[in-house]
PDB file of C-alpha atoms and ligand atoms in Angstrom:
ATOM      1  CA  MET A  85     200.515 -67.421  53.850  1.00 45.00           C
ATOM      2  CA  ALA A  86     201.735 -66.960  57.312  1.00 44.00           C
ATOM      3  CA  GLU A  87     201.011 -63.791  58.915  1.00 54.00           C
ATOM      4  CA  THR A  88     204.234 -63.217  60.628  1.00 81.00           C
ATOM      5  CA  TYR A  89     207.284 -65.056  60.331  1.00 94.00           C
ATOM      6  CA  PRO A  90     207.879 -67.579  63.292  1.00 97.00           C
ATOM      7  CA  ALA A  91     211.082 -68.020  65.025  1.00 98.00           C
ATOM      8  CA  ILE A  92     212.965 -71.046  64.480  1.00 98.00           C
ATOM      9  CA  LEU A  93     214.942 -73.280  66.809  1.00 98.00           C
ATOM     10  CA  PHE A  94     217.400 -75.797  65.171  1.00 99.00           C
ATOM     11  CA  VAL A  95     218.435 -78.725  67.246  1.00 99.00           C
ATOM     12  CA  HIS A  96     221.440 -80.691  65.988  1.00 98.00           C
ATOM     13  CA  GLY A  97     222.248 -84.185  65.821  1.00 98.00           C
ATOM     14  CA  PHE A  98     224.779 -86.530  67.191  1.00 98.00           C
ATOM     15  CA  PRO A  99     227.898 -86.135  67.332  1.00 98.00           C
ATOM     16  CA  LEU A 100     227.545 -82.473  66.011  1.00 98.00           C
ATOM     17  CA  ASP A 101     227.066 -79.013  66.973  1.00 98.00           C
ATOM     18  CA  HIS A 102     225.263 -75.920  65.814  1.00 98.00           C
ATOM     19  CA  GLU A 103     227.554 -75.716  62.567  1.00 98.00           C
ATOM     20  CA  GLN A 104     225.483 -78.660  61.063  1.00 98.00           C
ATOM     21  CA  TRP A 105     222.880 -75.945  60.444  1.00 98.00           C
ATOM     22  CA  ARG A 106     225.326 -73.519  58.675  1.00 98.00           C
ATOM     23  CA  PRO A 107     223.562 -73.736  55.047  1.00 98.00           C
ATOM     24  CA  GLN A 108     220.138 -73.054  56.628  1.00 98.00           C
ATOM     25  CA  LEU A 109     221.292 -70.235  58.945  1.00 98.00           C
ATOM     26  CA  ALA A 110     222.907 -68.722  55.773  1.00 98.00           C
ATOM     27  CA  ARG A 111     219.753 -68.969  53.690  1.00 98.00           C
ATOM     28  CA  LEU A 112     216.755 -68.440  56.133  1.00 98.00           C
ATOM     29  CA  THR A 113     217.765 -64.853  56.942  1.00 97.00           C
ATOM     30  CA  ARG A 114     213.928 -63.875  56.700  1.00 96.00           C
ATOM     31  CA  TRP A 115     213.363 -65.721  60.068  1.00 98.00           C
ATOM     32  CA  ARG A 116     214.773 -65.443  63.454  1.00 98.00           C
ATOM     33  CA  CYS A 117     216.901 -68.408  63.641  1.00 98.00           C
ATOM     34  CA  MET A 118     218.351 -69.932  66.750  1.00 98.00           C
ATOM     35  CA  ALA A 119     220.859 -72.939  66.687  1.00 98.00           C
ATOM     36  CA  PRO A 120     222.389 -73.452  70.058  1.00 98.00           C
ATOM     37  CA  ASP A 121     225.019 -76.243  71.055  1.00 98.00           C
ATOM     38  CA  LEU A 122     223.340 -78.854  73.293  1.00 98.00           C
ATOM     39  CA  ARG A 123     225.009 -78.847  76.790  1.00 97.00           C
ATOM     40  CA  GLY A 124     228.344 -80.272  77.337  1.00 97.00           C
ATOM     41  CA  LEU A 125     229.418 -80.817  73.872  1.00 97.00           C
ATOM     42  CA  THR A 126     231.434 -77.474  73.567  1.00 96.00           C
ATOM     43  CA  ASP A 127     230.970 -75.786  76.936  1.00 93.00           C
ATOM     44  CA  GLY A 128     231.664 -78.527  79.532  1.00 81.00           C
ATOM     45  CA  ALA A 129     228.623 -77.637  81.584  1.00 86.00           C
ATOM     46  CA  ALA A 130     227.746 -81.064  83.048  1.00 90.00           C
ATOM     47  CA  PRO A 131     224.066 -81.277  84.354  1.00 93.00           C
ATOM     48  CA  VAL A 132     223.442 -81.952  87.918  1.00 91.00           C
ATOM     49  CA  GLY A 133     221.796 -85.479  87.965  1.00 92.00           C
ATOM     50  CA  GLY A 134     223.084 -86.625  84.730  1.00 95.00           C
ATOM     51  CA  TYR A 135     222.185 -86.233  80.962  1.00 97.00           C
ATOM     52  CA  SER A 136     218.564 -86.917  79.607  1.00 98.00           C
ATOM     53  CA  MET A 137     216.190 -85.864  76.963  1.00 98.00           C
ATOM     54  CA  ARG A 138     214.552 -83.914  79.726  1.00 98.00           C
ATOM     55  CA  VAL A 139     217.674 -82.096  80.518  1.00 98.00           C
ATOM     56  CA  TYR A 140     218.219 -80.912  76.926  1.00 98.00           C
ATOM     57  CA  ALA A 141     214.468 -80.057  76.449  1.00 98.00           C
ATOM     58  CA  ASP A 142     214.522 -77.799  79.399  1.00 98.00           C
ATOM     59  CA  ASP A 143     217.732 -76.289  78.473  1.00 98.00           C
ATOM     60  CA  LEU A 144     216.442 -75.312  74.999  1.00 98.00           C
ATOM     61  CA  VAL A 145     213.131 -73.951  76.568  1.00 98.00           C
ATOM     62  CA  GLY A 146     215.706 -71.758  78.508  1.00 98.00           C
ATOM     63  CA  VAL A 147     217.325 -70.465  75.163  1.00 98.00           C
ATOM     64  CA  LEU A 148     213.653 -69.424  74.062  1.00 98.00           C
ATOM     65  CA  ALA A 149     212.857 -67.778  77.248  1.00 98.00           C
ATOM     66  CA  ALA A 150     216.155 -65.863  77.301  1.00 98.00           C
ATOM     67  CA  ALA A 151     215.576 -64.603  73.711  1.00 98.00           C
ATOM     68  CA  GLY A 152     212.034 -63.593  74.736  1.00 98.00           C
ATOM     69  CA  VAL A 153     210.599 -66.117  72.453  1.00 97.00           C
ATOM     70  CA  ASP A 154     207.410 -67.694  73.542  1.00 97.00           C
ATOM     71  CA  ARG A 155     206.726 -70.203  70.842  1.00 98.00           C
ATOM     72  CA  ALA A 156     208.953 -71.139  67.799  1.00 98.00           C
ATOM     73  CA  VAL A 157     209.052 -73.776  65.093  1.00 98.00           C
ATOM     74  CA  TRP A 158     211.307 -76.437  66.154  1.00 98.00           C
ATOM     75  CA  CYS A 159     213.505 -78.188  63.748  1.00 99.00           C
ATOM     76  CA  GLY A 160     215.405 -81.247  65.023  1.00 99.00           C
ATOM     77  CA  LEU A 161     217.633 -83.667  63.261  1.00 99.00           C
ATOM     78  CA  SER A 162     217.907 -87.161  64.652  1.00 98.00           C
ATOM     79  CA  MET A 163     218.950 -86.805  68.236  1.00 98.00           C
ATOM     80  CA  GLY A 164     217.461 -83.255  67.945  1.00 98.00           C
ATOM     81  CA  GLY A 165     214.163 -84.908  66.971  1.00 98.00           C
ATOM     82  CA  TYR A 166     214.300 -87.249  70.039  1.00 98.00           C
ATOM     83  CA  ILE A 167     214.489 -83.985  72.049  1.00 99.00           C
ATOM     84  CA  LEU A 168     211.944 -82.171  70.050  1.00 98.00           C
ATOM     85  CA  PHE A 169     209.643 -85.157  71.138  1.00 98.00           C
ATOM     86  CA  GLU A 170     210.547 -84.440  74.746  1.00 98.00           C
ATOM     87  CA  VAL A 171     209.735 -80.625  74.198  1.00 98.00           C
ATOM     88  CA  LEU A 172     206.363 -81.707  72.826  1.00 98.00           C
ATOM     89  CA  ARG A 173     205.668 -83.714  76.002  1.00 98.00           C
ATOM     90  CA  ARG A 174     206.916 -81.153  78.329  1.00 98.00           C
ATOM     91  CA  HIS A 175     206.353 -77.844  76.911  1.00 98.00           C
ATOM     92  CA  PRO A 176     203.912 -78.076  74.042  1.00 98.00           C
ATOM     93  CA  GLU A 177     203.050 -74.678  74.515  1.00 98.00           C
ATOM     94  CA  ARG A 178     206.547 -73.565  73.340  1.00 98.00           C
ATOM     95  CA  VAL A 179     205.948 -75.055  69.865  1.00 98.00           C
ATOM     96  CA  CYS A 180     204.167 -73.771  67.139  1.00 98.00           C
ATOM     97  CA  GLY A 181     205.325 -76.050  64.342  1.00 98.00           C
ATOM     98  CA  VAL A 182     207.720 -79.070  64.059  1.00 98.00           C
ATOM     99  CA  ILE A 183     210.446 -80.146  61.441  1.00 99.00           C
ATOM    100  CA  LEU A 184     211.656 -83.502  62.029  1.00 99.00           C
ATOM    101  CA  CYS A 185     214.660 -84.549  59.965  1.00 98.00           C
ATOM    102  CA  ASP A 186     216.203 -88.014  59.710  1.00 98.00           C
ATOM    103  CA  THR A 187     214.971 -89.200  63.055  1.00 98.00           C
ATOM    104  CA  LYS A 188     212.853 -91.727  64.662  1.00 98.00           C
ATOM    105  CA  ALA A 189     210.228 -92.150  67.219  1.00 98.00           C
ATOM    106  CA  GLU A 190     211.042 -95.554  68.604  1.00 98.00           C
ATOM    107  CA  PRO A 191     213.380 -96.008  71.544  1.00 98.00           C
ATOM    108  CA  ASP A 192     216.654 -98.022  71.353  1.00 98.00           C
ATOM    109  CA  THR A 193     216.400-101.689  70.832  1.00 98.00           C
ATOM    110  CA  ALA A 194     218.546-103.869  73.245  1.00 98.00           C
ATOM    111  CA  GLU A 195     221.096-104.299  70.400  1.00 98.00           C
ATOM    112  CA  GLY A 196     221.121-100.377  69.990  1.00 98.00           C
ATOM    113  CA  LYS A 197     221.645 -99.928  73.778  1.00 98.00           C
ATOM    114  CA  ALA A 198     224.496-102.289  73.786  1.00 98.00           C
ATOM    115  CA  GLY A 199     226.029-100.110  70.683  1.00 98.00           C
ATOM    116  CA  ARG A 200     225.602 -97.040  72.891  1.00 98.00           C
ATOM    117  CA  ASP A 201     227.678 -98.724  75.665  1.00 98.00           C
ATOM    118  CA  GLU A 202     230.389 -99.703  73.303  1.00 98.00           C
ATOM    119  CA  LEU A 203     230.428 -96.176  71.815  1.00 98.00           C
ATOM    120  CA  MET A 204     230.749 -94.559  75.518  1.00 98.00           C
ATOM    121  CA  ARG A 205     233.779 -96.935  75.975  1.00 98.00           C
ATOM    122  CA  VAL A 206     235.416 -95.723  72.732  1.00 98.00           C
ATOM    123  CA  ALA A 207     234.664 -92.076  73.409  1.00 98.00           C
ATOM    124  CA  GLU A 208     236.286 -92.526  76.853  1.00 98.00           C
ATOM    125  CA  ARG A 209     239.283 -94.613  75.808  1.00 98.00           C
ATOM    126  CA  ASP A 210     240.000 -92.993  72.287  1.00 98.00           C
ATOM    127  CA  GLY A 211     238.414 -89.484  72.227  1.00 98.00           C
ATOM    128  CA  ALA A 212     236.121 -87.430  69.951  1.00 98.00           C
ATOM    129  CA  ALA A 213     238.015 -88.196  66.906  1.00 98.00           C
ATOM    130  CA  ALA A 214     237.556 -92.035  67.154  1.00 98.00           C
ATOM    131  CA  ILE A 215     233.828 -91.412  67.440  1.00 98.00           C
ATOM    132  CA  ALA A 216     233.915 -89.441  64.409  1.00 98.00           C
ATOM    133  CA  GLU A 217     235.728 -92.128  62.449  1.00 97.00           C
ATOM    134  CA  ARG A 218     233.233 -94.803  63.564  1.00 97.00           C
ATOM    135  CA  LEU A 219     230.098 -92.782  62.527  1.00 98.00           C
ATOM    136  CA  LEU A 220     231.133 -90.861  59.668  1.00 97.00           C
ATOM    137  CA  PRO A 221     230.350 -93.630  57.044  1.00 95.00           C
ATOM    138  CA  LYS A 222     226.659 -93.918  58.512  1.00 97.00           C
ATOM    139  CA  LEU A 223     226.208 -90.107  58.820  1.00 98.00           C
ATOM    140  CA  LEU A 224     226.729 -89.289  55.151  1.00 98.00           C
ATOM    141  CA  GLY A 225     225.210 -90.903  52.373  1.00 98.00           C
ATOM    142  CA  ALA A 226     227.213 -92.814  49.668  1.00 98.00           C
ATOM    143  CA  THR A 227     226.629 -90.089  47.100  1.00 98.00           C
ATOM    144  CA  THR A 228     227.989 -87.399  49.551  1.00 98.00           C
ATOM    145  CA  ARG A 229     230.986 -89.559  50.420  1.00 98.00           C
ATOM    146  CA  ALA A 230     231.877 -90.006  46.823  1.00 98.00           C
ATOM    147  CA  GLN A 231     231.231 -86.746  45.537  1.00 98.00           C
ATOM    148  CA  ARG A 232     231.614 -84.075  48.368  1.00 97.00           C
ATOM    149  CA  PRO A 233     234.726 -84.565  50.110  1.00 97.00           C
ATOM    150  CA  GLU A 234     234.714 -80.944  51.690  1.00 98.00           C
ATOM    151  CA  VAL A 235     231.422 -82.179  53.680  1.00 98.00           C
ATOM    152  CA  VAL A 236     233.189 -85.188  54.766  1.00 98.00           C
ATOM    153  CA  THR A 237     236.012 -83.006  56.051  1.00 98.00           C
ATOM    154  CA  MET A 238     233.742 -80.595  57.647  1.00 98.00           C
ATOM    155  CA  VAL A 239     231.714 -83.252  59.518  1.00 98.00           C
ATOM    156  CA  ARG A 240     234.747 -85.103  60.770  1.00 98.00           C
ATOM    157  CA  ALA A 241     236.195 -81.762  62.004  1.00 98.00           C
ATOM    158  CA  MET A 242     232.990 -80.908  63.673  1.00 98.00           C
ATOM    159  CA  ALA A 243     232.679 -84.214  65.381  1.00 98.00           C
ATOM    160  CA  SER A 244     236.283 -84.343  66.194  1.00 98.00           C
ATOM    161  CA  ARG A 245     236.279 -81.238  68.411  1.00 97.00           C
ATOM    162  CA  LEU A 246     233.446 -82.145  70.579  1.00 98.00           C
ATOM    163  CA  LEU A 247     234.011 -82.682  74.456  1.00 98.00           C
ATOM    164  CA  VAL A 248     234.083 -86.321  75.512  1.00 97.00           C
ATOM    165  CA  PRO A 249     231.841 -85.871  78.888  1.00 97.00           C
ATOM    166  CA  GLY A 250     229.236 -84.178  76.598  1.00 98.00           C
ATOM    167  CA  LEU A 251     229.542 -87.229  74.005  1.00 98.00           C
ATOM    168  CA  VAL A 252     229.162 -89.812  76.749  1.00 98.00           C
ATOM    169  CA  GLY A 253     226.284 -87.890  78.247  1.00 98.00           C
ATOM    170  CA  ALA A 254     224.302 -87.507  74.787  1.00 98.00           C
ATOM    171  CA  LEU A 255     224.824 -91.240  74.114  1.00 98.00           C
ATOM    172  CA  ARG A 256     223.457 -92.102  77.745  1.00 98.00           C
ATOM    173  CA  ALA A 257     220.627 -89.664  77.064  1.00 98.00           C
ATOM    174  CA  MET A 258     219.685 -91.432  73.759  1.00 98.00           C
ATOM    175  CA  ARG A 259     220.191 -95.028  75.300  1.00 98.00           C
ATOM    176  CA  GLU A 260     217.577 -94.073  77.889  1.00 98.00           C
ATOM    177  CA  ARG A 261     214.995 -92.043  75.731  1.00 98.00           C
ATOM    178  CA  PRO A 262     211.463 -93.194  75.980  1.00 98.00           C
ATOM    179  CA  ASP A 263     209.177 -94.352  73.113  1.00 98.00           C
ATOM    180  CA  SER A 264     207.789 -91.584  71.473  1.00 98.00           C
ATOM    181  CA  GLY A 265     205.505 -93.253  69.090  1.00 98.00           C
ATOM    182  CA  SER A 266     202.075 -92.566  70.598  1.00 98.00           C
ATOM    183  CA  LEU A 267     202.964 -88.934  70.464  1.00 98.00           C
ATOM    184  CA  LEU A 268     202.798 -88.653  66.646  1.00 98.00           C
ATOM    185  CA  GLY A 269     199.225 -88.947  66.438  1.00 98.00           C
ATOM    186  CA  GLU A 270     198.878 -86.110  69.066  1.00 98.00           C
ATOM    187  CA  ILE A 271     200.876 -83.457  67.225  1.00 98.00           C
ATOM    188  CA  SER A 272     198.347 -80.721  66.377  1.00 97.00           C
ATOM    189  CA  VAL A 273     200.706 -78.084  64.832  1.00 98.00           C
ATOM    190  CA  PRO A 274     201.956 -77.816  61.414  1.00 98.00           C
ATOM    191  CA  ALA A 275     204.661 -80.481  60.681  1.00 98.00           C
ATOM    192  CA  LEU A 276     207.123 -81.119  57.959  1.00 98.00           C
ATOM    193  CA  VAL A 277     209.148 -84.605  57.800  1.00 98.00           C
ATOM    194  CA  LEU A 278     212.332 -84.659  55.932  1.00 98.00           C
ATOM    195  CA  GLY A 279     214.187 -87.892  55.064  1.00 98.00           C
ATOM    196  CA  GLY A 280     217.411 -88.451  53.056  1.00 98.00           C
ATOM    197  CA  SER A 281     217.049 -91.324  50.386  1.00 98.00           C
ATOM    198  CA  GLU A 282     220.410 -92.869  51.396  1.00 98.00           C
ATOM    199  CA  ASP A 283     219.992 -92.609  55.159  1.00 98.00           C
ATOM    200  CA  GLU A 284     221.140 -95.794  56.791  1.00 97.00           C
ATOM    201  CA  ILE A 285     220.337 -94.698  60.383  1.00 97.00           C
ATOM    202  CA  SER A 286     216.764 -93.340  60.078  1.00 98.00           C
ATOM    203  CA  PRO A 287     215.941 -94.845  56.582  1.00 98.00           C
ATOM    204  CA  ALA A 288     213.600 -92.948  54.273  1.00 98.00           C
ATOM    205  CA  ALA A 289     210.688 -95.490  54.530  1.00 98.00           C
ATOM    206  CA  GLY A 290     210.590 -94.987  58.394  1.00 98.00           C
ATOM    207  CA  MET A 291     210.411 -91.138  57.888  1.00 98.00           C
ATOM    208  CA  ARG A 292     207.517 -91.424  55.246  1.00 98.00           C
ATOM    209  CA  GLU A 293     205.676 -93.726  57.780  1.00 98.00           C
ATOM    210  CA  MET A 294     206.286 -91.182  60.545  1.00 98.00           C
ATOM    211  CA  ALA A 295     204.861 -88.459  58.535  1.00 98.00           C
ATOM    212  CA  GLN A 296     201.764 -90.625  57.927  1.00 98.00           C
ATOM    213  CA  ARG A 297     201.151 -90.803  61.478  1.00 98.00           C
ATOM    214  CA  ILE A 298     201.315 -87.010  62.051  1.00 98.00           C
ATOM    215  CA  ARG A 299     197.966 -85.310  60.957  1.00 98.00           C
ATOM    216  CA  GLY A 300     198.297 -83.106  57.945  1.00 98.00           C
ATOM    217  CA  ALA A 301     202.304 -83.712  57.903  1.00 98.00           C
ATOM    218  CA  THR A 302     204.164 -82.880  54.591  1.00 98.00           C
ATOM    219  CA  TYR A 303     206.824 -85.511  53.723  1.00 98.00           C
ATOM    220  CA  VAL A 304     209.816 -84.662  51.402  1.00 98.00           C
ATOM    221  CA  GLU A 305     212.285 -87.248  50.643  1.00 98.00           C
ATOM    222  CA  VAL A 306     215.768 -85.800  49.947  1.00 98.00           C
ATOM    223  CA  PRO A 307     217.538 -87.540  46.976  1.00 98.00           C
ATOM    224  CA  GLN A 308     221.111 -88.512  47.124  1.00 98.00           C
ATOM    225  CA  ALA A 309     221.264 -87.523  50.695  1.00 98.00           C
ATOM    226  CA  GLY A 310     222.048 -89.728  53.828  1.00 98.00           C
ATOM    227  CA  HIS A 311     221.422 -88.919  57.373  1.00 98.00           C
ATOM    228  CA  LEU A 312     222.500 -85.406  57.314  1.00 98.00           C
ATOM    229  CA  ALA A 313     220.369 -84.282  54.564  1.00 98.00           C
ATOM    230  CA  PRO A 314     220.438 -80.545  55.326  1.00 98.00           C
ATOM    231  CA  LEU A 315     223.972 -80.612  55.210  1.00 98.00           C
ATOM    232  CA  GLU A 316     224.446 -82.743  52.375  1.00 98.00           C
ATOM    233  CA  ARG A 317     221.611 -81.334  49.908  1.00 98.00           C
ATOM    234  CA  PRO A 318     221.152 -77.743  51.514  1.00 98.00           C
ATOM    235  CA  GLU A 319     219.459 -76.549  48.227  1.00 98.00           C
ATOM    236  CA  ILE A 320     216.657 -79.087  48.424  1.00 98.00           C
ATOM    237  CA  VAL A 321     216.307 -78.882  52.057  1.00 98.00           C
ATOM    238  CA  ASN A 322     216.190 -75.140  52.138  1.00 98.00           C
ATOM    239  CA  ALA A 323     213.493 -75.136  49.499  1.00 98.00           C
ATOM    240  CA  ALA A 324     211.277 -77.385  51.598  1.00 98.00           C
ATOM    241  CA  LEU A 325     211.948 -75.509  54.730  1.00 98.00           C
ATOM    242  CA  GLU A 326     211.176 -72.036  53.058  1.00 98.00           C
ATOM    243  CA  ASP A 327     207.919 -73.511  51.498  1.00 98.00           C
ATOM    244  CA  PHE A 328     206.797 -74.901  54.915  1.00 98.00           C
ATOM    245  CA  LEU A 329     207.660 -71.803  56.729  1.00 98.00           C
ATOM    246  CA  LEU A 330     205.977 -69.675  54.168  1.00 97.00           C
ATOM    247  CA  HIS A 331     202.742 -71.369  53.736  1.00 96.00           C
ATOM    248  CA  ALA A 332     201.870 -73.370  56.871  1.00 97.00           C
ATOM    249  CA  SER A 333     199.815 -71.712  59.510  1.00 95.00           C
ATOM    250  CA  PHE A 334     201.467 -71.236  62.550  1.00 95.00           C
ATOM    251  CA  ARG A 335     199.518 -69.829  65.777  1.00 86.00           C
TER     252      ARG A 335
HETATM  253  C1  LIG B 608     222.047 -88.595  65.358  1.00 78.19           C
HETATM  254  O1  LIG B 608     222.350 -88.074  64.302  1.00 78.19           O
HETATM  255  O2  LIG B 608     221.699 -87.679  66.142  1.00 78.19           O
HETATM  256  C2  LIG B 608     222.240 -89.896  65.787  1.00 78.19           C
HETATM  257  O3  LIG B 608     222.539 -90.618  64.656  1.00 78.19           O
HETATM  258  C3  LIG B 608     221.229 -90.399  66.660  1.00 78.19           C
HETATM  259  C4  LIG B 608     221.343 -91.723  67.096  1.00 78.19           C
HETATM  260  O4  LIG B 608     222.543 -92.223  67.280  1.00 78.19           O
HETATM  261  O5  LIG B 608     220.321 -92.571  67.429  1.00 78.19           O
END
């Protein structure tokens, strides 16, 4: 049993904002939870020198510092996971546990980079709503799309209101992100890995393999969930988070 409750910093995916974590923020009231929006998506604060994983990582460590928190459990979904890897490289002393949801350690392939370029053009030409329409079918699993129209509506609204410069910056940062594969074997804090069984962007088999590469990690596959498992099946994800947060030994 953990002696004290650690703070938790939630890092959202793309093209999303902190609202993505609404079910977790509503449930995990015993813990001090922080869920900032990444730079530029809702505030128009462009970084000097351009967007990168490094900029996001440093921004988020700034959020912890401003809150007076030394170390937190970091919970990153997809792009949030890419940022979490950068935090582990640059600021490992700020991390006492990791929760990796629907993400991957590998960098973009050449095809993936071309896809980012295309999406940047779409964002600049047609706006955030067009990005939302393009990505929605992949973000949500088939079960959610068929059975939970309110989740589809919520994600569409969330993605559609984001600011184009921030979207383009995030796409560029993801396009240029480094390979984090070798980092997995170096993670020495408690780790929970979650994968949606219907995730088409970060398939569950890859998440299982990621967990196998992290010493002592727990893997939970979330049934009938796609890429946004915490939003699609909050009851299952929240139970897994609570179990991890209550029983892992955070230092
Ligand atoms: C995300 O959810 O953050 C994105 O799917 C990540 C990506 O496009 O690689």
